[in-house]
CSV table of C-alpha atoms in Angstrom, one decimal:
chain,number,residue,atom,x,y,z
A,1,MET,CA,-7.0,-85.5,-14.4
A,2,LYS,CA,-3.6,-84.6,-13.3
A,3,VAL,CA,-1.0,-84.4,-16.1
A,4,GLU,CA,2.8,-84.7,-15.6
A,5,MET,CA,4.4,-81.6,-16.8
A,6,ASP,CA,7.7,-79.6,-16.9
A,7,LEU,CA,6.8,-76.9,-14.5
A,8,SER,CA,9.9,-74.8,-15.2
A,9,LYS,CA,8.9,-74.7,-18.9
A,10,HIS,CA,5.5,-73.2,-18.0
A,11,ILE,CA,7.0,-70.8,-15.5
A,12,ASP,CA,9.7,-69.7,-18.1
A,13,SER,CA,6.9,-69.0,-20.7
A,14,ALA,CA,5.0,-67.1,-18.1
A,15,HIS,CA,8.0,-64.9,-17.2
A,16,GLN,CA,8.7,-64.1,-20.9
A,17,THR,CA,5.0,-63.0,-21.2
A,18,PHE,CA,5.5,-60.9,-18.1
A,19,SER,CA,8.5,-59.1,-19.6
A,20,ASP,CA,6.3,-57.7,-22.2
A,21,TRP,CA,3.0,-57.4,-20.3
A,22,LYS,CA,4.4,-55.2,-17.5
A,23,LYS,CA,5.0,-52.6,-20.2
A,24,VAL,CA,1.5,-52.5,-21.6
A,25,PRO,CA,-0.3,-49.4,-20.5
A,26,PHE,CA,-2.8,-49.7,-17.7
A,27,GLN,CA,-5.7,-48.6,-20.0
A,28,ASP,CA,-4.8,-51.1,-22.6
A,29,ARG,CA,-4.9,-53.9,-20.1
A,30,GLN,CA,-8.4,-52.6,-19.1
A,31,LYS,CA,-9.5,-53.0,-22.6
A,32,LEU,CA,-8.7,-56.7,-22.5
A,33,LEU,CA,-10.5,-57.1,-19.2
A,34,LEU,CA,-13.6,-55.6,-20.7
A,35,LYS,CA,-13.4,-58.3,-23.4
A,36,LEU,CA,-12.8,-61.0,-20.8
A,37,ALA,CA,-16.1,-59.9,-19.0
A,38,GLU,CA,-17.9,-60.1,-22.4
A,39,VAL,CA,-16.6,-63.8,-22.8
A,40,LEU,CA,-17.9,-64.7,-19.4
A,41,GLU,CA,-21.3,-63.2,-20.0
A,42,LYS,CA,-21.6,-64.9,-23.4
A,43,ASN,CA,-20.6,-68.3,-22.1
A,44,LYS,CA,-22.3,-68.1,-18.7
A,45,GLU,CA,-24.6,-71.0,-19.2
A,46,LYS,CA,-21.8,-73.3,-20.3
A,47,TYR,CA,-19.6,-72.2,-17.3
A,48,ALA,CA,-22.5,-72.6,-14.8
A,49,LYS,CA,-23.1,-76.2,-16.0
A,50,ILE,CA,-19.4,-77.1,-15.5
A,51,ILE,CA,-19.4,-75.7,-11.9
A,52,THR,CA,-22.5,-77.6,-11.0
A,53,THR,CA,-21.2,-80.8,-12.6
A,54,GLU,CA,-17.8,-80.5,-10.8
A,55,MET,CA,-18.9,-79.5,-7.3
A,56,HIS,CA,-22.6,-79.7,-7.2
A,57,LYS,CA,-23.6,-76.1,-6.7
A,58,PRO,CA,-27.2,-75.4,-7.4
A,59,ILE,CA,-27.4,-74.2,-11.1
A,60,SER,CA,-28.9,-70.8,-10.2
A,61,GLN,CA,-26.0,-70.1,-7.9
A,62,SER,CA,-23.5,-71.3,-10.4
A,63,THR,CA,-25.1,-68.8,-13.0
A,64,ALA,CA,-24.8,-66.1,-10.3
A,65,GLU,CA,-21.2,-66.8,-9.7
A,66,ILE,CA,-20.4,-66.2,-13.3
A,67,GLU,CA,-22.5,-63.0,-13.4
A,68,LYS,CA,-20.7,-61.7,-10.2
A,69,SER,CA,-17.4,-62.6,-11.7
A,70,ALA,CA,-18.3,-60.7,-15.0
A,71,GLY,CA,-19.3,-57.7,-12.9
A,72,MET,CA,-16.1,-57.7,-10.9
A,73,ILE,CA,-14.0,-57.8,-14.1
A,74,LYS,CA,-16.0,-54.7,-15.4
A,75,PHE,CA,-15.2,-52.9,-12.2
A,76,TYR,CA,-11.5,-53.3,-12.8
A,77,ALA,CA,-11.8,-52.6,-16.5
A,78,GLN,CA,-13.3,-49.2,-15.7
A,79,ALA,CA,-11.3,-48.4,-12.5
A,80,GLU,CA,-9.0,-45.5,-11.8
A,81,ASN,CA,-5.3,-46.1,-12.4
A,82,VAL,CA,-4.1,-46.5,-8.7
A,83,LEU,CA,-0.6,-47.4,-10.0
A,84,LYS,CA,0.3,-44.0,-11.3
A,85,PRO,CA,3.4,-42.6,-9.5
A,86,GLU,CA,2.4,-40.7,-6.4
A,87,GLU,CA,4.1,-37.3,-5.7
A,88,ILE,CA,5.1,-36.7,-2.1
A,89,LYS,CA,6.1,-33.2,-1.0
A,90,THR,CA,9.6,-32.9,0.4
A,91,GLU,CA,12.5,-30.8,0.1
A,92,PHE,CA,13.7,-32.5,-3.1
A,93,ASN,CA,12.4,-31.7,-6.5
A,94,VAL,CA,11.8,-35.4,-7.3
A,95,SER,CA,10.0,-37.3,-4.6
A,96,GLU,CA,7.6,-40.2,-5.8
A,97,VAL,CA,6.3,-43.5,-4.9
A,98,HIS,CA,6.2,-46.0,-7.9
A,99,TYR,CA,4.3,-49.4,-8.0
A,100,GLU,CA,5.9,-52.0,-10.2
A,101,ALA,CA,4.5,-55.5,-10.9
A,102,LEU,CA,6.2,-58.4,-9.3
A,103,GLY,CA,6.2,-61.1,-12.0
A,104,VAL,CA,4.7,-64.7,-12.0
A,105,ILE,CA,2.2,-65.2,-9.2
A,106,LEU,CA,0.9,-68.6,-8.1
A,107,GLY,CA,-2.8,-69.0,-7.2
A,108,VAL,CA,-3.8,-72.0,-5.0
A,109,MET,CA,-7.5,-71.9,-5.2
A,110,PRO,CA,-10.5,-73.9,-3.8
A,111,TRP,CA,-13.5,-75.7,-5.2
A,112,ASN,CA,-16.4,-73.8,-3.6
A,113,PHE,CA,-16.3,-70.9,-6.1
A,114,PRO,CA,-14.4,-72.3,-9.0
A,115,PHE,CA,-14.5,-69.1,-11.2
A,116,TRP,CA,-15.1,-66.4,-8.6
A,117,GLN,CA,-12.2,-67.2,-6.3
A,118,VAL,CA,-9.8,-67.6,-9.1
A,119,LEU,CA,-10.7,-64.4,-11.1
A,120,ARG,CA,-11.1,-62.2,-8.0
A,121,PHE,CA,-7.3,-63.0,-7.2
A,122,ALA,CA,-6.1,-63.1,-10.8
A,123,VAL,CA,-7.8,-60.1,-12.4
A,124,PRO,CA,-6.4,-57.3,-10.2
A,125,ALA,CA,-2.9,-59.0,-10.2
A,126,ILE,CA,-3.0,-59.2,-14.0
A,127,LEU,CA,-4.2,-55.6,-14.2
A,128,ALA,CA,-1.2,-54.6,-12.1
A,129,GLY,CA,1.1,-56.2,-14.8
A,130,ASN,CA,1.7,-59.6,-13.3
A,131,VAL,CA,1.0,-63.0,-14.9
A,132,ILE,CA,-0.6,-66.0,-13.3
A,133,VAL,CA,-0.1,-69.7,-12.8
A,134,LEU,CA,-2.9,-71.5,-11.2
A,135,LYS,CA,-3.2,-74.7,-9.1
A,136,HIS,CA,-6.9,-75.3,-8.8
A,137,ALA,CA,-8.7,-77.8,-6.7
A,138,SER,CA,-8.4,-81.3,-8.2
A,139,ILE,CA,-12.3,-81.6,-8.7
A,140,CYS,CA,-12.3,-78.3,-10.6
A,141,PHE,CA,-9.6,-78.6,-13.2
A,142,GLY,CA,-12.3,-78.2,-15.9
A,143,SER,CA,-13.1,-74.8,-14.5
A,144,GLY,CA,-9.5,-73.8,-14.5
A,145,ASP,CA,-9.1,-74.9,-18.1
A,146,GLU,CA,-12.2,-72.9,-19.1
A,147,ILE,CA,-10.8,-69.8,-17.3
A,148,GLU,CA,-7.6,-70.2,-19.2
A,149,SER,CA,-9.5,-70.4,-22.5
A,150,ALA,CA,-11.5,-67.3,-21.6
A,151,PHE,CA,-8.3,-65.3,-21.2
A,152,ALA,CA,-7.2,-66.5,-24.7
A,153,GLU,CA,-10.7,-65.8,-26.3
A,154,ALA,CA,-10.5,-62.3,-24.9
A,155,GLY,CA,-7.3,-61.6,-26.6
A,156,PHE,CA,-4.8,-61.6,-23.8
A,157,PRO,CA,-1.2,-62.7,-24.6
A,158,LYS,CA,-0.5,-66.3,-24.4
A,159,TYR,CA,0.8,-67.6,-21.0
A,160,ILE,CA,-0.8,-64.6,-19.1
A,161,PHE,CA,-2.9,-67.1,-17.3
A,162,GLN,CA,-2.1,-70.9,-17.1
A,163,ASN,CA,-4.1,-73.5,-15.4
A,164,LEU,CA,-1.7,-76.2,-14.3
A,165,ARG,CA,-3.2,-79.6,-13.6
A,166,ILE,CA,-1.0,-80.5,-10.6
A,167,GLY,CA,-1.3,-81.6,-7.1
A,168,HIS,CA,-0.3,-80.0,-3.8
A,169,ASN,CA,3.2,-81.7,-3.9
A,170,GLU,CA,4.1,-79.5,-6.9
A,171,ILE,CA,3.4,-76.2,-5.0
A,172,LYS,CA,6.9,-76.4,-3.3
A,173,GLU,CA,8.7,-76.7,-6.6
A,174,ILE,CA,6.8,-73.7,-8.0
A,175,LEU,CA,7.5,-71.5,-5.0
A,176,GLU,CA,11.3,-72.5,-5.1
A,177,ASN,CA,11.5,-71.2,-8.7
A,178,PRO,CA,13.2,-67.7,-8.5
A,179,LEU,CA,10.8,-66.5,-11.3
A,180,VAL,CA,7.8,-66.9,-9.2
A,181,ARG,CA,7.4,-63.9,-6.9
A,182,GLY,CA,4.3,-64.4,-5.0
A,183,VAL,CA,1.3,-66.6,-4.0
A,184,SER,CA,-2.3,-66.2,-3.1
A,185,LEU,CA,-4.1,-69.0,-1.4
A,186,THR,CA,-7.7,-69.4,-0.4
A,187,GLY,CA,-8.4,-72.6,1.6
A,188,SER,CA,-7.9,-74.2,5.0
A,189,GLU,CA,-5.9,-72.9,7.9
A,190,LYS,CA,-3.6,-75.9,7.6
A,191,ALA,CA,-3.0,-75.4,3.8
A,192,GLY,CA,-2.4,-71.7,4.4
A,193,SER,CA,0.2,-72.3,7.0
A,194,GLU,CA,2.1,-74.7,4.8
A,195,VAL,CA,2.0,-72.6,1.7
A,196,ALA,CA,2.9,-69.4,3.7
A,197,SER,CA,5.8,-71.2,5.3
A,198,MET,CA,7.1,-72.3,1.8
A,199,ALA,CA,6.6,-68.7,0.5
A,200,GLY,CA,8.4,-67.3,3.7
A,201,LYS,CA,11.4,-69.7,3.3
A,202,ASN,CA,11.8,-68.4,-0.3
A,203,ILE,CA,11.1,-64.8,0.4
A,204,LYS,CA,7.9,-64.6,-1.6
A,205,LYS,CA,4.8,-62.4,-1.0
A,206,SER,CA,1.8,-64.3,0.2
A,207,ILE,CA,-1.9,-63.5,0.6
A,208,LEU,CA,-4.1,-65.9,2.6
A,209,GLU,CA,-7.9,-66.2,2.9
A,210,LEU,CA,-8.5,-69.1,5.3
A,211,GLY,CA,-12.1,-69.2,6.0
A,212,GLY,CA,-14.0,-68.4,9.2
A,213,SER,CA,-16.7,-69.0,11.6
A,214,ASP,CA,-18.7,-65.8,11.1
A,215,ALA,CA,-21.2,-64.6,13.7
A,216,PHE,CA,-24.7,-63.5,12.8
A,217,ILE,CA,-25.5,-61.3,15.8
A,218,VAL,CA,-29.2,-60.4,16.4
A,219,LEU,CA,-30.0,-57.9,19.0
A,220,GLU,CA,-33.4,-57.4,20.6
A,221,ASP,CA,-33.9,-53.9,19.1
A,222,SER,CA,-33.4,-55.1,15.6
A,223,ASP,CA,-35.8,-56.1,12.8
A,224,PHE,CA,-35.3,-59.7,13.9
A,225,GLU,CA,-38.1,-60.9,11.6
A,226,LYS,CA,-36.0,-59.9,8.6
A,227,ALA,CA,-32.9,-61.4,10.3
A,228,ALA,CA,-34.7,-64.7,10.7
A,229,LYS,CA,-35.6,-64.7,7.0
A,230,ASP,CA,-32.2,-63.7,5.8
A,231,GLY,CA,-30.2,-65.8,8.1
A,232,PRO,CA,-30.9,-69.2,6.6
A,233,LEU,CA,-29.7,-68.2,3.1
A,234,ALA,CA,-26.6,-66.6,4.7
A,235,LYS,CA,-25.8,-70.0,6.2
A,236,LEU,CA,-27.0,-72.5,3.5
A,237,SER,CA,-26.1,-70.7,0.2
A,238,ASN,CA,-23.7,-73.1,-1.7
A,239,THR,CA,-24.8,-75.7,0.7
A,240,GLY,CA,-23.0,-73.9,3.5
A,241,GLN,CA,-19.6,-74.2,1.9
A,242,ILE,CA,-18.7,-70.6,2.0
A,243,CYS,CA,-15.8,-69.1,3.9
A,244,ASN,CA,-17.8,-66.0,5.1
A,245,ALA,CA,-21.2,-67.7,5.5
A,246,ALA,CA,-23.0,-67.1,8.7
A,247,LYS,CA,-22.0,-70.0,10.9
A,248,ARG,CA,-22.8,-69.0,14.5
A,249,PHE,CA,-26.2,-67.3,15.1
A,250,ILE,CA,-25.8,-65.3,18.4
A,251,ILE,CA,-29.2,-64.2,19.5
A,252,HIS,CA,-30.1,-61.8,22.4
A,253,GLU,CA,-32.0,-63.8,25.0
A,254,LYS,CA,-35.0,-61.4,25.0
A,255,ILE,CA,-35.9,-62.4,21.4
A,256,GLU,CA,-35.0,-66.0,21.4
A,257,LYS,CA,-38.6,-67.4,21.6
A,258,ASP,CA,-39.8,-65.0,18.8
A,259,PHE,CA,-36.8,-65.4,16.6
A,260,LEU,CA,-36.2,-69.2,16.6
A,261,PRO,CA,-39.5,-70.3,15.1
A,262,LEU,CA,-39.3,-67.9,12.3
A,263,PHE,CA,-35.7,-68.9,11.6
A,264,ILE,CA,-36.5,-72.6,11.8
A,265,GLU,CA,-39.4,-72.3,9.4
A,266,GLU,CA,-37.2,-70.6,6.8
A,267,TYR,CA,-34.2,-72.9,7.4
A,268,ASN,CA,-36.6,-75.9,6.7
A,269,SER,CA,-37.2,-74.6,3.3
A,270,PHE,CA,-33.7,-75.5,2.3
A,271,GLN,CA,-33.8,-79.2,1.4
A,272,PRO,CA,-31.5,-81.1,-0.9
A,273,ALA,CA,-32.7,-81.5,-4.5
A,274,ASP,CA,-31.4,-81.8,-8.1
A,275,PRO,CA,-28.7,-79.1,-8.6
A,276,PHE,CA,-29.6,-78.7,-12.3
A,277,LYS,CA,-33.1,-77.5,-11.4
A,278,MET,CA,-33.5,-73.7,-11.3
A,279,GLU,CA,-35.6,-73.8,-8.2
A,280,THR,CA,-33.2,-75.8,-6.2
A,281,LYS,CA,-31.7,-73.9,-3.2
A,282,LEU,CA,-29.7,-76.7,-1.6
A,283,SER,CA,-27.6,-79.5,-3.1
A,284,LYS,CA,-25.1,-82.2,-2.0
A,285,MET,CA,-21.7,-81.3,-0.7
A,286,ALA,CA,-18.7,-81.2,-3.0
A,287,ARG,CA,-17.2,-84.5,-2.0
A,288,PRO,CA,-18.0,-87.5,0.3
A,289,ASP,CA,-15.0,-87.1,2.5
A,290,LEU,CA,-16.2,-83.4,3.2
A,291,ALA,CA,-19.6,-84.9,4.3
A,292,ASP,CA,-17.8,-87.3,6.5
A,293,GLU,CA,-15.9,-84.5,8.2
A,294,LEU,CA,-19.0,-82.5,8.8
A,295,GLU,CA,-20.8,-85.5,10.3
A,296,ASN,CA,-17.9,-86.2,12.6
A,297,GLN,CA,-17.8,-82.6,13.8
A,298,TYR,CA,-21.6,-82.7,14.5
A,299,LYS,CA,-21.1,-85.9,16.6
A,300,LYS,CA,-18.1,-84.1,18.3
A,301,ALA,CA,-20.2,-81.2,19.2
A,302,LEU,CA,-23.0,-83.3,20.6
A,303,LYS,CA,-20.6,-85.3,22.7
A,304,ASN,CA,-19.4,-82.1,24.2
A,305,GLY,CA,-22.8,-80.9,25.3
A,306,ALA,CA,-24.4,-79.3,22.2
A,307,GLU,CA,-28.1,-79.8,21.9
A,308,VAL,CA,-30.0,-80.7,18.7
A,309,ILE,CA,-32.5,-78.2,17.5
A,310,LEU,CA,-32.8,-79.7,14.0
A,311,ALA,CA,-31.0,-82.8,13.5
A,312,LEU,CA,-28.3,-83.0,10.7
A,313,GLU,CA,-29.6,-86.0,8.8
A,314,ARG,CA,-27.4,-87.7,6.2
A,315,ILE,CA,-29.4,-89.0,3.3
A,316,SER,CA,-26.6,-90.0,0.9
A,317,GLU,CA,-22.9,-90.1,0.7
A,318,SER,CA,-22.8,-86.3,0.2
A,319,GLU,CA,-26.2,-84.9,1.1
A,320,PHE,CA,-27.8,-83.7,4.3
A,321,ARG,CA,-31.0,-82.4,5.6
A,322,PRO,CA,-29.5,-79.3,7.2
A,323,GLY,CA,-29.2,-79.1,11.0
A,324,ILE,CA,-29.0,-76.6,13.8
A,325,ILE,CA,-27.3,-77.3,17.2
A,326,SER,CA,-27.4,-75.1,20.3
A,327,VAL,CA,-23.9,-74.7,21.6
A,328,LYS,CA,-22.6,-73.1,24.8
A,329,GLU,CA,-19.3,-71.3,25.5
A,330,GLY,CA,-16.4,-73.8,25.9
A,331,ASN,CA,-17.6,-76.4,23.4
A,332,PRO,CA,-14.4,-77.4,21.4
A,333,ILE,CA,-16.5,-77.3,18.1
A,334,LEU,CA,-16.3,-73.5,18.4
A,335,GLN,CA,-12.6,-73.6,17.6
A,336,GLU,CA,-13.3,-75.3,14.2
A,337,GLU,CA,-15.0,-74.2,11.0
A,338,LEU,CA,-18.2,-76.0,10.1
A,339,PHE,CA,-18.1,-76.2,6.2
A,340,GLY,CA,-21.5,-77.5,5.2
A,341,PRO,CA,-25.3,-77.2,6.2
A,342,LEU,CA,-24.9,-77.2,10.0
A,343,ALA,CA,-25.5,-74.0,11.9
A,344,ILE,CA,-24.7,-73.1,15.5
A,345,LEU,CA,-27.1,-71.3,17.8
A,346,MET,CA,-25.8,-69.3,20.9
A,347,ILE,CA,-27.7,-67.0,23.3
A,348,GLY,CA,-26.4,-64.0,25.0
A,349,LYS,CA,-27.8,-61.9,27.7
A,350,ASN,CA,-26.2,-58.5,26.9
A,351,ASP,CA,-23.9,-56.7,24.5
A,352,GLU,CA,-20.7,-57.5,26.3
A,353,GLU,CA,-21.4,-61.1,26.6
A,354,ILE,CA,-22.5,-61.3,22.9
A,355,LEU,CA,-19.3,-59.7,21.8
A,356,LYS,CA,-17.2,-62.1,23.9
A,357,LEU,CA,-19.0,-65.1,22.3
A,358,ALA,CA,-18.4,-63.5,18.8
A,359,ASN,CA,-14.7,-62.9,19.3
A,360,ASP,CA,-13.8,-66.0,21.3
A,361,ILE,CA,-12.8,-68.1,18.2
A,362,PRO,CA,-9.5,-68.4,16.2
A,363,PHE,CA,-11.0,-66.9,13.1
A,364,GLY,CA,-11.9,-63.4,12.1
A,365,LEU,CA,-13.3,-63.2,8.6
A,366,GLY,CA,-16.6,-61.3,8.8
A,367,ASN,CA,-19.5,-60.7,11.2
A,368,SER,CA,-23.1,-59.6,10.6
A,369,LEU,CA,-24.8,-57.3,13.3
A,370,TRP,CA,-28.5,-56.6,13.4
A,371,THR,CA,-29.6,-53.5,15.5
A,372,LYS,CA,-31.5,-50.3,15.0
A,373,ASP,CA,-29.3,-48.4,17.6
A,374,LYS,CA,-26.3,-46.5,16.1
A,375,LYS,CA,-24.4,-46.4,19.4
A,376,ARG,CA,-24.7,-50.1,20.0
A,377,ALA,CA,-23.7,-50.7,16.4
A,378,GLN,CA,-20.6,-48.6,17.0
A,379,PHE,CA,-19.7,-50.5,20.0
A,380,PHE,CA,-19.6,-53.8,17.9
A,381,ILE,CA,-17.9,-52.1,14.9
A,382,GLU,CA,-15.1,-51.0,17.1
A,383,ASN,CA,-14.6,-54.2,18.9
A,384,LEU,CA,-15.4,-57.1,16.6
A,385,GLU,CA,-12.2,-58.9,15.6
A,386,SER,CA,-12.9,-59.4,11.9
A,387,GLY,CA,-12.1,-58.2,8.4
A,388,THR,CA,-15.7,-57.2,7.7
A,389,VAL,CA,-18.6,-56.1,9.8
A,390,SER,CA,-22.0,-56.0,8.0
A,391,ILE,CA,-24.9,-54.0,9.5
A,392,ASN,CA,-28.4,-55.2,9.2
A,393,LYS,CA,-27.5,-57.4,6.2
A,394,ALA,CA,-25.8,-60.8,5.7
A,395,THR,CA,-22.1,-60.7,5.1
A,396,SER,CA,-21.0,-61.0,1.5
A,397,SER,CA,-18.1,-59.9,-0.6
A,398,ASP,CA,-18.4,-56.7,-2.7
A,399,THR,CA,-16.0,-56.0,-5.5
A,400,ARG,CA,-15.9,-52.3,-4.6
A,401,LEU,CA,-14.7,-53.0,-1.0
A,402,PRO,CA,-11.6,-54.7,0.5
A,403,PHE,CA,-12.1,-58.3,1.5
A,404,GLY,CA,-9.8,-60.1,3.9
A,405,GLY,CA,-9.5,-61.7,7.3
A,406,ALA,CA,-8.1,-61.2,10.7
A,407,LYS,CA,-6.5,-63.6,13.2
A,408,SER,CA,-6.4,-67.2,11.6
A,409,SER,CA,-8.6,-66.1,8.8
A,410,GLY,CA,-5.5,-64.9,6.9
A,411,TYR,CA,-3.9,-61.7,5.8
A,412,GLY,CA,-3.8,-59.4,2.8
A,413,VAL,CA,-6.6,-57.9,0.7
A,414,GLU,CA,-8.7,-59.1,-2.2
A,415,LEU,CA,-11.2,-57.0,-4.2
A,416,SER,CA,-11.5,-53.1,-4.3
A,417,LEU,CA,-8.6,-50.9,-5.6
A,418,HIS,CA,-6.5,-52.0,-2.7
A,419,ALA,CA,-6.1,-55.5,-4.4
A,420,VAL,CA,-4.4,-54.0,-7.4
A,421,LYS,CA,-1.4,-53.0,-5.3
A,422,GLU,CA,-1.1,-56.3,-3.4
A,423,PHE,CA,1.3,-57.9,-5.8
A,424,THR,CA,3.4,-54.8,-6.6
A,425,GLN,CA,6.8,-53.6,-5.5
A,426,VAL,CA,6.7,-50.2,-3.9
A,427,LYS,CA,9.6,-48.2,-5.2
A,428,THR,CA,10.8,-44.9,-3.7
A,429,VAL,CA,12.3,-42.3,-6.1
A,430,VAL,CA,13.8,-39.2,-4.4
A,431,GLY,CA,16.4,-36.6,-5.2
A,432,ASN,CA,17.1,-33.6,-7.4
A,433,ILE,CA,17.3,-33.5,-11.2
């Protein structure tokens, strides 16, 4: 439930905490992060049930989300201090680069990974000396409250992390507050454009992760049997509601007849069931309106020439039997993100055509390439327009590696040690003493 609140009061409290927190040594911040990871591990069953209740993720996947979040926090709790002043050799006897925390940072986060998305943004920012105010998705306010409580239980200072039960209309007021120095948003292209415009107008740093339409490219020299086995999970995990899920399966024409039956057989093993049962692999979508949108996109694709391989069958207001459509170049559905249990199949005759199909979209989050040939792999690595290229594996985020998009998939980096510097001010110190 949304609660009316005095936003300036919350921001003032956060800024007061920042004044002290930025002076806390890096290693002492890490000790608190280690305790935060322990809190998540201790309460993972409770948190997983909240996630599944709020947005219907299968309980095994909700539990895995908490475990992954705890692992990410441990990574930062044990990481090298990349914020130490860097010495640069010049003709001056003092020549350094310093990294200083910015202050209060706003997070605008989605419902599809209610803990992971929030924590992967907040943890490196807090480690850098910043403090966080969160605007979570409205269906996940409970998750936001639990994250705030987890920081408190771990012993972090009060107001280091605040979950604000607010709507989108309040984002403007927050970004207009001079004490708020940046914003990170994970969401739709439209939401990202609006928030980035507000941030830019107020000269605030912004980081955007805006989803994608990732290609899952299978060449004829690959272990295509493994690709056919792994592909459905890459698409249908979290009921297909993942930004970097495999969404377009681009298959070399020489293996189409061998690949497709294997792929369909595995794809059909994902059928909607009770999300609270551990064996469930597919559940309902997060909200009925999101199911409406996916169904309309499906009809639009068919109207523009797509062919049904497996029908997308709606069996309740939020549930589908997952579908596959064959789509040719030029179908307008390729310019949209399909966020749900509907996959696109495309066929290419050679590497150049497959590359063109992969790149000919507005998005550029990640791509998966399957081949045994290093030279062919290098061709795609150098020419795919995306933030990540995964080789002979499904695309997934890895705490140790930078995660971010190209083109309309956004800008800025989450995860890895690079993320620790995202919400810092680079200060040059130079001269003679």
